[in-house]
CSV table of C-alpha atoms and ligand atoms in Angstrom, one decimal:
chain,number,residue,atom,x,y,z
K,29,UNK,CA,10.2,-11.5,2.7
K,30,UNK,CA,7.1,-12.1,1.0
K,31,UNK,CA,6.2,-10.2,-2.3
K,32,UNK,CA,3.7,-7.4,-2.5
K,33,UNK,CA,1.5,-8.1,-5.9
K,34,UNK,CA,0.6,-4.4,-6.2
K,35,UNK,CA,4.2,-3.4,-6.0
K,36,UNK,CA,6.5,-6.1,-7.7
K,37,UNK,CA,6.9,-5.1,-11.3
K,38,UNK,CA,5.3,-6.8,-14.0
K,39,UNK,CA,6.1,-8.2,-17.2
K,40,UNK,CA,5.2,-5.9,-20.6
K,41,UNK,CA,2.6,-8.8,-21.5
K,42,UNK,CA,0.8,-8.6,-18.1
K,43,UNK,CA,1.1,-4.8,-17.9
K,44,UNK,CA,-0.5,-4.3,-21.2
K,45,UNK,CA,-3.5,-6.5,-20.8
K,46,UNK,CA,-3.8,-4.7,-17.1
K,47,UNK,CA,-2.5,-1.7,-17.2
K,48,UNK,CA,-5.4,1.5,-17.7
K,49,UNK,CA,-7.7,-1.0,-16.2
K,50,UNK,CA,-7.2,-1.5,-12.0
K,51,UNK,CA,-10.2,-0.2,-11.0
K,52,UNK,CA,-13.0,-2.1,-13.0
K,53,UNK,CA,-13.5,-4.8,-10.2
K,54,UNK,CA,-14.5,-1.8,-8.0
K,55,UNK,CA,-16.5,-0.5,-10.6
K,56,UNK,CA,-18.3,-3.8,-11.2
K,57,UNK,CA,-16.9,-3.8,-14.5
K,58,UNK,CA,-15.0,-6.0,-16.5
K,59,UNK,CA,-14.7,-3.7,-19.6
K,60,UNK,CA,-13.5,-0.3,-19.3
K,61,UNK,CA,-16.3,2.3,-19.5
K,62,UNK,CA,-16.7,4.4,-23.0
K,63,UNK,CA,-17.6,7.9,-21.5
K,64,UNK,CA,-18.8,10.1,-24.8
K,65,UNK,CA,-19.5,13.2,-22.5
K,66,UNK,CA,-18.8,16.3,-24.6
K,67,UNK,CA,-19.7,18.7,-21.4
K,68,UNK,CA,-19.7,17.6,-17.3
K,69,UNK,CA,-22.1,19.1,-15.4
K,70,UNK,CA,-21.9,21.4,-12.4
K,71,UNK,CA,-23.8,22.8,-9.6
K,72,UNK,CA,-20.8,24.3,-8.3
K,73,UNK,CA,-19.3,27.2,-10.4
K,74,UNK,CA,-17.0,28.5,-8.2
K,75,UNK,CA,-15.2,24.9,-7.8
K,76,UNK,CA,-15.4,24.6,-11.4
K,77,UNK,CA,-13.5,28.2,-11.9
K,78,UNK,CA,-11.1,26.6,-9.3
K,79,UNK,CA,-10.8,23.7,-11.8
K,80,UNK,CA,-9.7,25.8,-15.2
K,81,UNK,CA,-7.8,28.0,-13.1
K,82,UNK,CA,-5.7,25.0,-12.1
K,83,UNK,CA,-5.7,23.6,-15.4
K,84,UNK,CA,-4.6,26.5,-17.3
K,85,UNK,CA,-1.9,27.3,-14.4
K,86,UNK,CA,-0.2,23.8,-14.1
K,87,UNK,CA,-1.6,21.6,-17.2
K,88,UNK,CA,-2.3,18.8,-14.6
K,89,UNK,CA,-5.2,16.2,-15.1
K,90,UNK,CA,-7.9,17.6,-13.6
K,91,UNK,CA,-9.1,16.3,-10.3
K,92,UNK,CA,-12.7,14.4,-11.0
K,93,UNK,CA,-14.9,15.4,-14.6
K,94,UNK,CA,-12.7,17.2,-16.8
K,95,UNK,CA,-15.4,20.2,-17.0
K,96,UNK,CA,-15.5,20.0,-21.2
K,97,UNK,CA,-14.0,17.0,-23.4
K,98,UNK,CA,-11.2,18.8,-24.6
K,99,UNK,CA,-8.9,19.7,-21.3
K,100,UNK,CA,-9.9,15.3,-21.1
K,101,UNK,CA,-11.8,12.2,-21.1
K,102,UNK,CA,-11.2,9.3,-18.5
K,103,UNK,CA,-11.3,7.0,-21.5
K,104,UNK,CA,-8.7,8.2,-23.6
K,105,UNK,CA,-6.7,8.7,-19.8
K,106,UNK,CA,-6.7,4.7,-19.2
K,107,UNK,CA,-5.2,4.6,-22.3
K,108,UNK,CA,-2.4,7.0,-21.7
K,109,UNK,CA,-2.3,5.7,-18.3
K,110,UNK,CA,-1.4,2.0,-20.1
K,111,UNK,CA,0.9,3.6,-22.8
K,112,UNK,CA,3.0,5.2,-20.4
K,113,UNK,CA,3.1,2.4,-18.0
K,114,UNK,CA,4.6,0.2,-21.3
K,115,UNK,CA,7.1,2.7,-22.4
K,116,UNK,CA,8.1,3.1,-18.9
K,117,UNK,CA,7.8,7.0,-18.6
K,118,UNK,CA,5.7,8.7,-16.2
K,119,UNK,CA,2.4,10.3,-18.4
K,120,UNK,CA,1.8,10.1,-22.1
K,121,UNK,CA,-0.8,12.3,-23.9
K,122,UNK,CA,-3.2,11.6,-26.6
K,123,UNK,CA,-3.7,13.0,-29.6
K,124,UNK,CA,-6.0,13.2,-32.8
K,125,UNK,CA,-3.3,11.3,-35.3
K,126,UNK,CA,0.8,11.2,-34.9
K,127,UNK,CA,0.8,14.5,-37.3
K,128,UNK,CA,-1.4,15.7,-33.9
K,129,UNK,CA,1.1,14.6,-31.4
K,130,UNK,CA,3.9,15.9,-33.6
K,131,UNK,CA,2.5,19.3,-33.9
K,132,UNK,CA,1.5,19.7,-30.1
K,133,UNK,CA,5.4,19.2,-29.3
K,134,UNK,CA,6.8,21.6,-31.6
K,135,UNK,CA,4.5,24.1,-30.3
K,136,UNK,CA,5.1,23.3,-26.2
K,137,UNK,CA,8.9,24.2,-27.3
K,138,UNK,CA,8.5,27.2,-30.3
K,139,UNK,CA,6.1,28.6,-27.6
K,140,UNK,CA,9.0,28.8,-24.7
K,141,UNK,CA,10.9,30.6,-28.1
K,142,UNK,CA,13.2,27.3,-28.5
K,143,UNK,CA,12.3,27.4,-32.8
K,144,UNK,CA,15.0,25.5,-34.1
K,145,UNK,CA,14.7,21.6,-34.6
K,146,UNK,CA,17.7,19.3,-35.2
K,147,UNK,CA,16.6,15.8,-37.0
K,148,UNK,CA,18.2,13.1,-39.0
K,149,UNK,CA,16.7,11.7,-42.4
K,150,UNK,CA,14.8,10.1,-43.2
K,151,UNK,CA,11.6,10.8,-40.7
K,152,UNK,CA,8.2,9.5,-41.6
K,153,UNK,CA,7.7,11.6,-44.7
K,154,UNK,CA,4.7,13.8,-43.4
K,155,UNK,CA,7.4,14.3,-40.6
K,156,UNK,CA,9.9,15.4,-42.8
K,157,UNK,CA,7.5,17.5,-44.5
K,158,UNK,CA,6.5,19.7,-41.3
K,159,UNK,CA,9.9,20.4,-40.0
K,160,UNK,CA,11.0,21.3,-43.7
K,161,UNK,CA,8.3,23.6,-45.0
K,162,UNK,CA,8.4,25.3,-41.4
K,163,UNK,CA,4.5,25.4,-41.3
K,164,UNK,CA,4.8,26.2,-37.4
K,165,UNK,CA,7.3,28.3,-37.9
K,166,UNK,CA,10.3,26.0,-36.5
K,167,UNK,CA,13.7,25.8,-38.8
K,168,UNK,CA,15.5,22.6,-39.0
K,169,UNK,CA,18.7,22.0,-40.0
K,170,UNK,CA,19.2,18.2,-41.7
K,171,UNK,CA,22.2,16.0,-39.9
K,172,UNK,CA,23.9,12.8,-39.7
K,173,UNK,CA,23.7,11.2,-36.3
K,174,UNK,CA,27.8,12.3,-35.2
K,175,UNK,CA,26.5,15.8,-36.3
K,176,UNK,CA,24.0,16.4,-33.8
K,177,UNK,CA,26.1,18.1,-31.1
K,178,UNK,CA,27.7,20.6,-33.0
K,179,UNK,CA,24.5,21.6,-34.9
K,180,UNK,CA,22.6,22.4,-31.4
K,181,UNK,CA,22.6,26.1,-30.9
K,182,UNK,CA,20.8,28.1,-27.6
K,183,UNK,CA,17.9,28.2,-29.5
K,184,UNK,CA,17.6,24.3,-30.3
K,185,UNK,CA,13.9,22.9,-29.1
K,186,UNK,CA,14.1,19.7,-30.1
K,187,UNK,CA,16.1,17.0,-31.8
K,188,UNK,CA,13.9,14.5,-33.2
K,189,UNK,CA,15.1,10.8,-35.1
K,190,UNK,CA,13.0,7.7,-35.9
K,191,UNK,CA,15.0,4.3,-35.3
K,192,UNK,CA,13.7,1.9,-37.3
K,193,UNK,CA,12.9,4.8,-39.7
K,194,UNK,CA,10.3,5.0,-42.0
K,195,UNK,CA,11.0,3.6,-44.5
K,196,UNK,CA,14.4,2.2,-44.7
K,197,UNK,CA,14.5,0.3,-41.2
K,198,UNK,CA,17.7,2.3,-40.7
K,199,UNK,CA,18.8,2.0,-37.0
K,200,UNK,CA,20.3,4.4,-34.6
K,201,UNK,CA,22.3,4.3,-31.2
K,202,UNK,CA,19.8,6.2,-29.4
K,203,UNK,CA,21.3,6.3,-26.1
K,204,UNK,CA,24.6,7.7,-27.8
K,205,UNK,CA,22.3,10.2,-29.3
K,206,UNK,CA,20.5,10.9,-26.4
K,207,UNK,CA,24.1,11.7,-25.2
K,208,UNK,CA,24.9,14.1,-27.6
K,209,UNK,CA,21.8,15.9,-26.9
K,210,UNK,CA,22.9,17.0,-23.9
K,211,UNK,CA,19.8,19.1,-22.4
K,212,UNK,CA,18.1,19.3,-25.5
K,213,UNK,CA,14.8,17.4,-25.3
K,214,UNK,CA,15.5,14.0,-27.6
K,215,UNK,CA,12.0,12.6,-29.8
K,216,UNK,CA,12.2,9.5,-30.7
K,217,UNK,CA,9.4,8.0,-32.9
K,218,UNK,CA,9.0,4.6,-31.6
K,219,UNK,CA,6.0,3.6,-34.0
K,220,UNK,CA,7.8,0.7,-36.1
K,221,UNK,CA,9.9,-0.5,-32.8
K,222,UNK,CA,6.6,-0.4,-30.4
K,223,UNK,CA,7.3,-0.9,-26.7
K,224,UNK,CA,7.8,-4.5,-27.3
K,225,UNK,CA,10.7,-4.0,-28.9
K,226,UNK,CA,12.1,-0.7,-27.9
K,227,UNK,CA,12.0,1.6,-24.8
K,228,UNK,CA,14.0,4.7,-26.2
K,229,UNK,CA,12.6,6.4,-22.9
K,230,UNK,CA,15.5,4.2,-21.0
K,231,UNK,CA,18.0,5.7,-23.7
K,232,UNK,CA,17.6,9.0,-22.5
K,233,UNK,CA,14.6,10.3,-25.2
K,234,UNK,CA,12.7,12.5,-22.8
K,235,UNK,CA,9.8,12.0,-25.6
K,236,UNK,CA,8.7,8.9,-27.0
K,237,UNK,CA,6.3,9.6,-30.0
K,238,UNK,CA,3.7,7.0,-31.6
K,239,UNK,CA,1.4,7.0,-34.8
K,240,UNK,CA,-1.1,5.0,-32.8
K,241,UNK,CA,-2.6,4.6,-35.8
K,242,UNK,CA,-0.6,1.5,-36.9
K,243,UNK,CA,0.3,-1.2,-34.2
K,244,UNK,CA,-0.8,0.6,-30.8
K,245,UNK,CA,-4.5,0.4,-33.0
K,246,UNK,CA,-3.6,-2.8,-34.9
K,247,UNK,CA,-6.6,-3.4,-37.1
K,248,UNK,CA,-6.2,-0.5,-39.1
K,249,UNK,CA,-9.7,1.3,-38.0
K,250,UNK,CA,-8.2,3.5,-35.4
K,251,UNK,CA,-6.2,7.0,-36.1
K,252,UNK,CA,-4.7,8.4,-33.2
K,253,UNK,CA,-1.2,9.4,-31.8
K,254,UNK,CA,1.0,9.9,-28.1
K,255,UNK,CA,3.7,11.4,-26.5
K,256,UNK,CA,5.4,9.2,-23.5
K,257,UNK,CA,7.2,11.7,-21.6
K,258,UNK,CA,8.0,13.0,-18.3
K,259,UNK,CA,4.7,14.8,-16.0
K,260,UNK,CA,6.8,18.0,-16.8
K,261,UNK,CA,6.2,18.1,-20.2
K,262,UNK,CA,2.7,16.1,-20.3
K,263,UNK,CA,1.3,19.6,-18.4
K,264,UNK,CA,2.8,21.9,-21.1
K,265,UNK,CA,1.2,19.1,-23.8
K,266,UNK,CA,-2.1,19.3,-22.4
K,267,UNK,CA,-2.3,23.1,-22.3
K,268,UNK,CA,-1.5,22.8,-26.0
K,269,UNK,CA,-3.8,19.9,-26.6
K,270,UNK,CA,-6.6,21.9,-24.9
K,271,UNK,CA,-5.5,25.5,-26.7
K,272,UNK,CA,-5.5,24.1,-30.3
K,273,UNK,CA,-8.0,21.2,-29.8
K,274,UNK,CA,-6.0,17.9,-31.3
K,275,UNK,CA,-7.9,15.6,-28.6
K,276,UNK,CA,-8.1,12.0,-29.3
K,277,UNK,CA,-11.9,10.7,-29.9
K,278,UNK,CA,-12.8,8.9,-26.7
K,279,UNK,CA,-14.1,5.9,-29.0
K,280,UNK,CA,-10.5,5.8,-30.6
K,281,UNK,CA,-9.0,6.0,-26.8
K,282,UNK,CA,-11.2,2.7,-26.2
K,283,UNK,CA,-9.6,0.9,-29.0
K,284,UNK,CA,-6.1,1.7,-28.9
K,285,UNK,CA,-6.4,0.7,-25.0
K,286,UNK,CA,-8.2,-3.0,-26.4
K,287,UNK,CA,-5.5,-3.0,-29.3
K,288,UNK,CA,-2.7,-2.3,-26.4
K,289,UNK,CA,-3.6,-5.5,-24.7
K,290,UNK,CA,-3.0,-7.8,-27.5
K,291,UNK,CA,0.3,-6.0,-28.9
K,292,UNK,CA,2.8,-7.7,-27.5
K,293,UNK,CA,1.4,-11.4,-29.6
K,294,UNK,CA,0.9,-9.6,-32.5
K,295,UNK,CA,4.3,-7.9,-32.6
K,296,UNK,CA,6.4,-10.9,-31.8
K,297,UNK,CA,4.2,-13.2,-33.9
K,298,UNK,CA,4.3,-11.0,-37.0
K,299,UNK,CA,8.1,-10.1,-36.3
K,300,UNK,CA,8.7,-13.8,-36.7
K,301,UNK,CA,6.9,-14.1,-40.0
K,302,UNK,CA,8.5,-11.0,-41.1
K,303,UNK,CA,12.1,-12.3,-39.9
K,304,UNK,CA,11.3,-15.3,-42.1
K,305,UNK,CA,10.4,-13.6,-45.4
K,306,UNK,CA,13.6,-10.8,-45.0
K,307,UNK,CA,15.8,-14.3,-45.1
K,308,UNK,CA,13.9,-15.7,-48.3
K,309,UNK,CA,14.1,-12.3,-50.1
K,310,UNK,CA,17.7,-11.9,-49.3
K,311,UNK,CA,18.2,-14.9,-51.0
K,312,UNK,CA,15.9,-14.3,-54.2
K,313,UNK,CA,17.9,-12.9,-57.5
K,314,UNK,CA,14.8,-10.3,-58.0
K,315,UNK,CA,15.6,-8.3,-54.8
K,316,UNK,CA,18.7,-6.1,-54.9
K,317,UNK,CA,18.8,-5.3,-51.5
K,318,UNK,CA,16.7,-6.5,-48.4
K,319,UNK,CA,16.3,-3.8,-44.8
K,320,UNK,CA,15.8,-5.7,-42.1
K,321,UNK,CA,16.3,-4.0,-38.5
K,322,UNK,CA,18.8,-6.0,-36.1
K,323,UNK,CA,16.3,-5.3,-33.4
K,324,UNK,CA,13.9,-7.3,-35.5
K,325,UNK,CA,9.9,-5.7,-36.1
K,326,UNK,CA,7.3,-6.9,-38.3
K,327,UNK,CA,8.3,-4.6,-41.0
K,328,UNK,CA,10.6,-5.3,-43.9
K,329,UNK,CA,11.5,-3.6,-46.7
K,330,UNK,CA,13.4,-4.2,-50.0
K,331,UNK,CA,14.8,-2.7,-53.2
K,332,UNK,CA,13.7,-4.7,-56.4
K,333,UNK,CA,15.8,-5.4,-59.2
K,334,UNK,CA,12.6,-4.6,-61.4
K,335,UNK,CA,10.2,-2.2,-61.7
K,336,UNK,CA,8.2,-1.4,-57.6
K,337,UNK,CA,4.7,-1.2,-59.7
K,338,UNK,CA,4.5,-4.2,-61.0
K,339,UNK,CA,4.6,-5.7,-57.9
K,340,UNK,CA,1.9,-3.5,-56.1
K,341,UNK,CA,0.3,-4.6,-59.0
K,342,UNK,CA,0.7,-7.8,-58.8
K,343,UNK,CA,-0.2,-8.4,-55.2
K,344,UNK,CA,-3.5,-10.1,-54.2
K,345,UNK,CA,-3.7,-11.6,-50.3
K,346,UNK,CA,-0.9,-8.6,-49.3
K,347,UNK,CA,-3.5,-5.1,-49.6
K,348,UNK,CA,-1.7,-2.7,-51.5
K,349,UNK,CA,-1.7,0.4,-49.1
K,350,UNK,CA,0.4,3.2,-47.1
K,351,UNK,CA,-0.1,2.5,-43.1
K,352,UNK,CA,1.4,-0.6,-41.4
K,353,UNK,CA,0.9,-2.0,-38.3
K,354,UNK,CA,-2.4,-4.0,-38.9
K,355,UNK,CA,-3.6,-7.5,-38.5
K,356,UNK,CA,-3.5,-7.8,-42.4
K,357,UNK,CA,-0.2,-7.3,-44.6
K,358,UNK,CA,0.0,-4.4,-46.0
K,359,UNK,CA,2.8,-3.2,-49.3
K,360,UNK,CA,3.5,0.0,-50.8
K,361,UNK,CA,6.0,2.2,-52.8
K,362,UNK,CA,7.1,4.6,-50.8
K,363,UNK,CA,9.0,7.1,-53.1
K,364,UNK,CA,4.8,7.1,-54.4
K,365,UNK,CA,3.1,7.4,-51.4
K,366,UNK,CA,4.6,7.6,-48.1
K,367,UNK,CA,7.5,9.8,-48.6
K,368,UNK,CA,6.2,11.4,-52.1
K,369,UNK,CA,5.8,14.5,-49.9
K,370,UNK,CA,9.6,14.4,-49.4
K,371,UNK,CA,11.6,16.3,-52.2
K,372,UNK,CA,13.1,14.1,-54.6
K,373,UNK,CA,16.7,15.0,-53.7
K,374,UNK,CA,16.3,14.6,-50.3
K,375,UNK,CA,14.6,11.5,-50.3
K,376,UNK,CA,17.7,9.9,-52.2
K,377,UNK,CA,19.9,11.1,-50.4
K,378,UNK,CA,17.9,9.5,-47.1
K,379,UNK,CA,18.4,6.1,-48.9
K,380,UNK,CA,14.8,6.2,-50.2
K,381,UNK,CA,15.2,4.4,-53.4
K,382,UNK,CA,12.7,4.6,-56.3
K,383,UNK,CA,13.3,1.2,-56.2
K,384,UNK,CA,12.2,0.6,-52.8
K,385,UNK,CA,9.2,-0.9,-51.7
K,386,UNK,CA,8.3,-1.2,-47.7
K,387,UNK,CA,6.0,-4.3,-46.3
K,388,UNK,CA,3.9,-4.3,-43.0
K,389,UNK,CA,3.7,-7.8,-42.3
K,390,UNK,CA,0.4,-8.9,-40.6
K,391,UNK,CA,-0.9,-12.5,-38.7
K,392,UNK,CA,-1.2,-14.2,-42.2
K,393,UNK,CA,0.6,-17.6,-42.6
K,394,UNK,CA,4.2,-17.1,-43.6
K,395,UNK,CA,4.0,-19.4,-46.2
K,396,UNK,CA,0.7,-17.7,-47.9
K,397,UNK,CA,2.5,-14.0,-47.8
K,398,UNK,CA,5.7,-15.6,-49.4
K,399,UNK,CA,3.6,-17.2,-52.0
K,400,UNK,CA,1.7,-13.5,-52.7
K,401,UNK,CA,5.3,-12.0,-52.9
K,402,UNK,CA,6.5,-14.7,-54.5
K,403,UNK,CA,3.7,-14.6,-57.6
K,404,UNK,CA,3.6,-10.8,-57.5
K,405,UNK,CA,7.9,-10.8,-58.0
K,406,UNK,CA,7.5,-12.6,-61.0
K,407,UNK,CA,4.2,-11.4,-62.3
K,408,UNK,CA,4.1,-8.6,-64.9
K,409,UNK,CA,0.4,-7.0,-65.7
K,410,UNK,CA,-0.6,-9.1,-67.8
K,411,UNK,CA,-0.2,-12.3,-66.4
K,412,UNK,CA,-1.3,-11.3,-63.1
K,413,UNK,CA,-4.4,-9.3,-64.1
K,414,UNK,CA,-7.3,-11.3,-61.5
K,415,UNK,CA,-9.6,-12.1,-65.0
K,416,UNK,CA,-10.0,-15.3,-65.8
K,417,UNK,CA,-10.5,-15.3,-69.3
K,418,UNK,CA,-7.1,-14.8,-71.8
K,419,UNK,CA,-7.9,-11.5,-73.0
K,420,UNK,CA,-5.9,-8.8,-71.9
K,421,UNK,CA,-7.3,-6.3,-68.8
K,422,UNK,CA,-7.5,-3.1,-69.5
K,423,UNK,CA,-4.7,-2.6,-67.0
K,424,UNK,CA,-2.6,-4.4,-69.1
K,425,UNK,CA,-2.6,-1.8,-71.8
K,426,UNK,CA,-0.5,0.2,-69.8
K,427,UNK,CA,3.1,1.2,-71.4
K,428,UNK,CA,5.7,-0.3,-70.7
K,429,UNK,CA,9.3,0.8,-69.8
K,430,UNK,CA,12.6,-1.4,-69.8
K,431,UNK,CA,13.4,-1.9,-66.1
K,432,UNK,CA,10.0,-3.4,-65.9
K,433,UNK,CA,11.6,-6.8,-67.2
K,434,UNK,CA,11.9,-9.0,-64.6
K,435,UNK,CA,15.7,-10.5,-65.0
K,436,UNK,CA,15.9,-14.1,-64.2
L,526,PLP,C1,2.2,7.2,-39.8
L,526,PLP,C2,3.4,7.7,-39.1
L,526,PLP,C3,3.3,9.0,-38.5
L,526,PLP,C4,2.1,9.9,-38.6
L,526,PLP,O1,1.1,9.4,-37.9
L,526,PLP,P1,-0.5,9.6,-38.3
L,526,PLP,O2,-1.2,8.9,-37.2
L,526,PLP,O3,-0.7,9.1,-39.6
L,526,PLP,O4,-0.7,11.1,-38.2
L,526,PLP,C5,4.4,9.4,-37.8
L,526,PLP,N1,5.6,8.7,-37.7
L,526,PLP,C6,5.6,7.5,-38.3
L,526,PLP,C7,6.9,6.7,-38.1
L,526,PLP,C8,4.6,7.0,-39.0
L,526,PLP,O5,4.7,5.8,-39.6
């Protein structure tokens, strides 16, 4: 029997450089087409009231131009088209940021009246922050992964985890939790896993949710985020997308389908690096504890035995910043930034330490990032401050507190 090249599947690395892209030989092309087109003209206002009506009814893509930018844009759709077609779902839509994508779910399902949201800590901490202060007027109730059955009621919408979480790495069983969801719609952030690592659509999560933002983008100049998900539910995220107007920037849809192509060499390469420096810092007497996912990733984080600033401080090749996912290495404190959003108590009790502090790892060379990490464990201000000259920086006047004492 011989093979058919159109129908055989391919490999993640050949589907992502591909995929969102068949027809540009037809088209003469050999990059995909950036189409900036707020409006579409018509002639034929009767087939375009067909067109809405359609829309409106079904949420499908429309057939042909999309009439106005926000029901869609053939450039953000090749990169849906791609995202899907590596997550292995059937349709993903585009939205304006993750927060975006987020919203647009909770509102297909506290539309249909399904309000309640069950979730496990910790979630990215913006995340947290919507589901807690209610803003879309959901209610969650907080449980541990065995809790999640019992804690669905007739009015559940959604349950909604993140495995590797942000930020303690911690991993879950998503196909046992996709079990106990029973016919409860399961979201699964996938951001830190990406679909190099992780398919949580072949668990059972019927939605499959990305900051694409951080390594769908992967050079940090990019914000953007998707849903993965059956057609079923892509139609009721479009009608929401088009009624509240989170669309994706077509330019942005451009980028995150060039930063698809190269993700799965840039995950695997950082995830080595990363891999490397988790094994030298669970080994170094400054770090208390080191979070590192089985599944592997190109993020890492650890608690320090001294004081988190000091080392943000200290840092000079790593950029000190919130995000991950970029070409560059990125460090921050999370209990500051990321999840500072997140009351204190809960973030605790999710394992978020004030101690902790949560590294993207980038393309550098491994053994340039350990040396950064390395200077920046053992630096205190003073002797890290960039000057050259011996007299202390102004940032060195700061006061200084006893845990900031780096033990041997
Ligand atoms: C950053 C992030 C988000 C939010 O995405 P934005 O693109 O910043 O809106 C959601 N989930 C996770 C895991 C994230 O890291």
């Amino acid at each position: 029997m011989t093979t058919n090249a159109s129908t055989t599947p391919r490999a993640l690395a050949t589907e992502a450089v591909h995929a969102g892209r068949e027809d540009l030989a037809d088209l003469g092309v050999h990059a995909p087409p950036l189409d900036l087109s707020t409006t579409y003209p018509s002639y034929d206002s009767r087939a375009e009231a067909a067109r809405i009506d359609e829309f409106a009814t079904t949420g499908a893509r429309p057939d042909g131009p999309p009439v106005y930018a926000r029901l869609d844009n053939p450039t953000t759709a090749r990169f849906e088209t791609a995202l899907a077609r590596l997550e292995g779902t059937e349709s993903a839509v585009a939205f304006a940021s993750g927060m975006a994508a987020l919203t647009a779910t909770l509102m297909v399902r506290i539309g249909m009246g399904l309000h309640h949201v069950v979730a496990v800590r910790p979630l990215y901490g913006c995340s947290d922050h919507l589901l807690t202060a209610g803003l879309l007027g959901s209610e969650v109730t907080w449980v541990d992964p065995a809790g999640i059955a019992d804690a669905i009621r007739p009015d559940t919408g959604l349950v909604m985890v993140e495995s590797p979480a942000n930020p303690t790495l911690a991993e879950l069983d998503l196909r046992a939790i996709a079990h106990a969801c029973g016919s409860v719609p399961l979201l699964a952030d996938n951001t830190f896993a990406t679909p190099v690592l992780q398919r949580p659509a072949e668990s059972g999560a019927r939605l499959v949710l990305h900051s694409a933002t951080k390594y769908l983008g992967g050079h940090g100049d990019v914000m953007g985020g998707v849903v993965a998900c059956d057609e079923d539910f892509a139609r009721k995220l479009r009608q929401v997308r088009f009624a509240t107007g989170g669309v994706l920037h077509p330019l942005a849809g451009y980028l995150l389908l060039r930063g698809l192509s190269t993700l799965p060499v840039r995950v695997r390469a950082a995830s080595a690096t990363a891999a490397e420096l988790a094994r030298r810092l669970s080994e170094d007497p400054r770090i208390a504890r080191v979070h590192y996912p089985k599944l592997g990733g190109a993020m890492i984080a650890f608690e320090v035995a001294g004081d988190p600033h000091e080392v943000i401080a200290g840092v000079r090749l790593i950029t000190p910043a919130v995000s991950l996912g970029s070409v560059d290495s990125l460090i921050q404190h999370p209990a500051s930034i990321s999840h500072r959003i997140v009351a204190e108590g809960d973030r605790r009790s999710s394992g978020v330490s004030d101690k902790l502090l949560r590294m993207s790892v980038g393309l550098e060379d491994v053994e340039d990032l350990w040396r950064d990490l390395d200077c920046a464990l053992s630096a205190r201000r003073a002797e890290s401050a960039p000057s050259a000259d011996s007299a202390p920086s102004p940032r060195a006047e700061s006061p200084r507190t006893e845990d900031e004492t780096v033990p041997a």
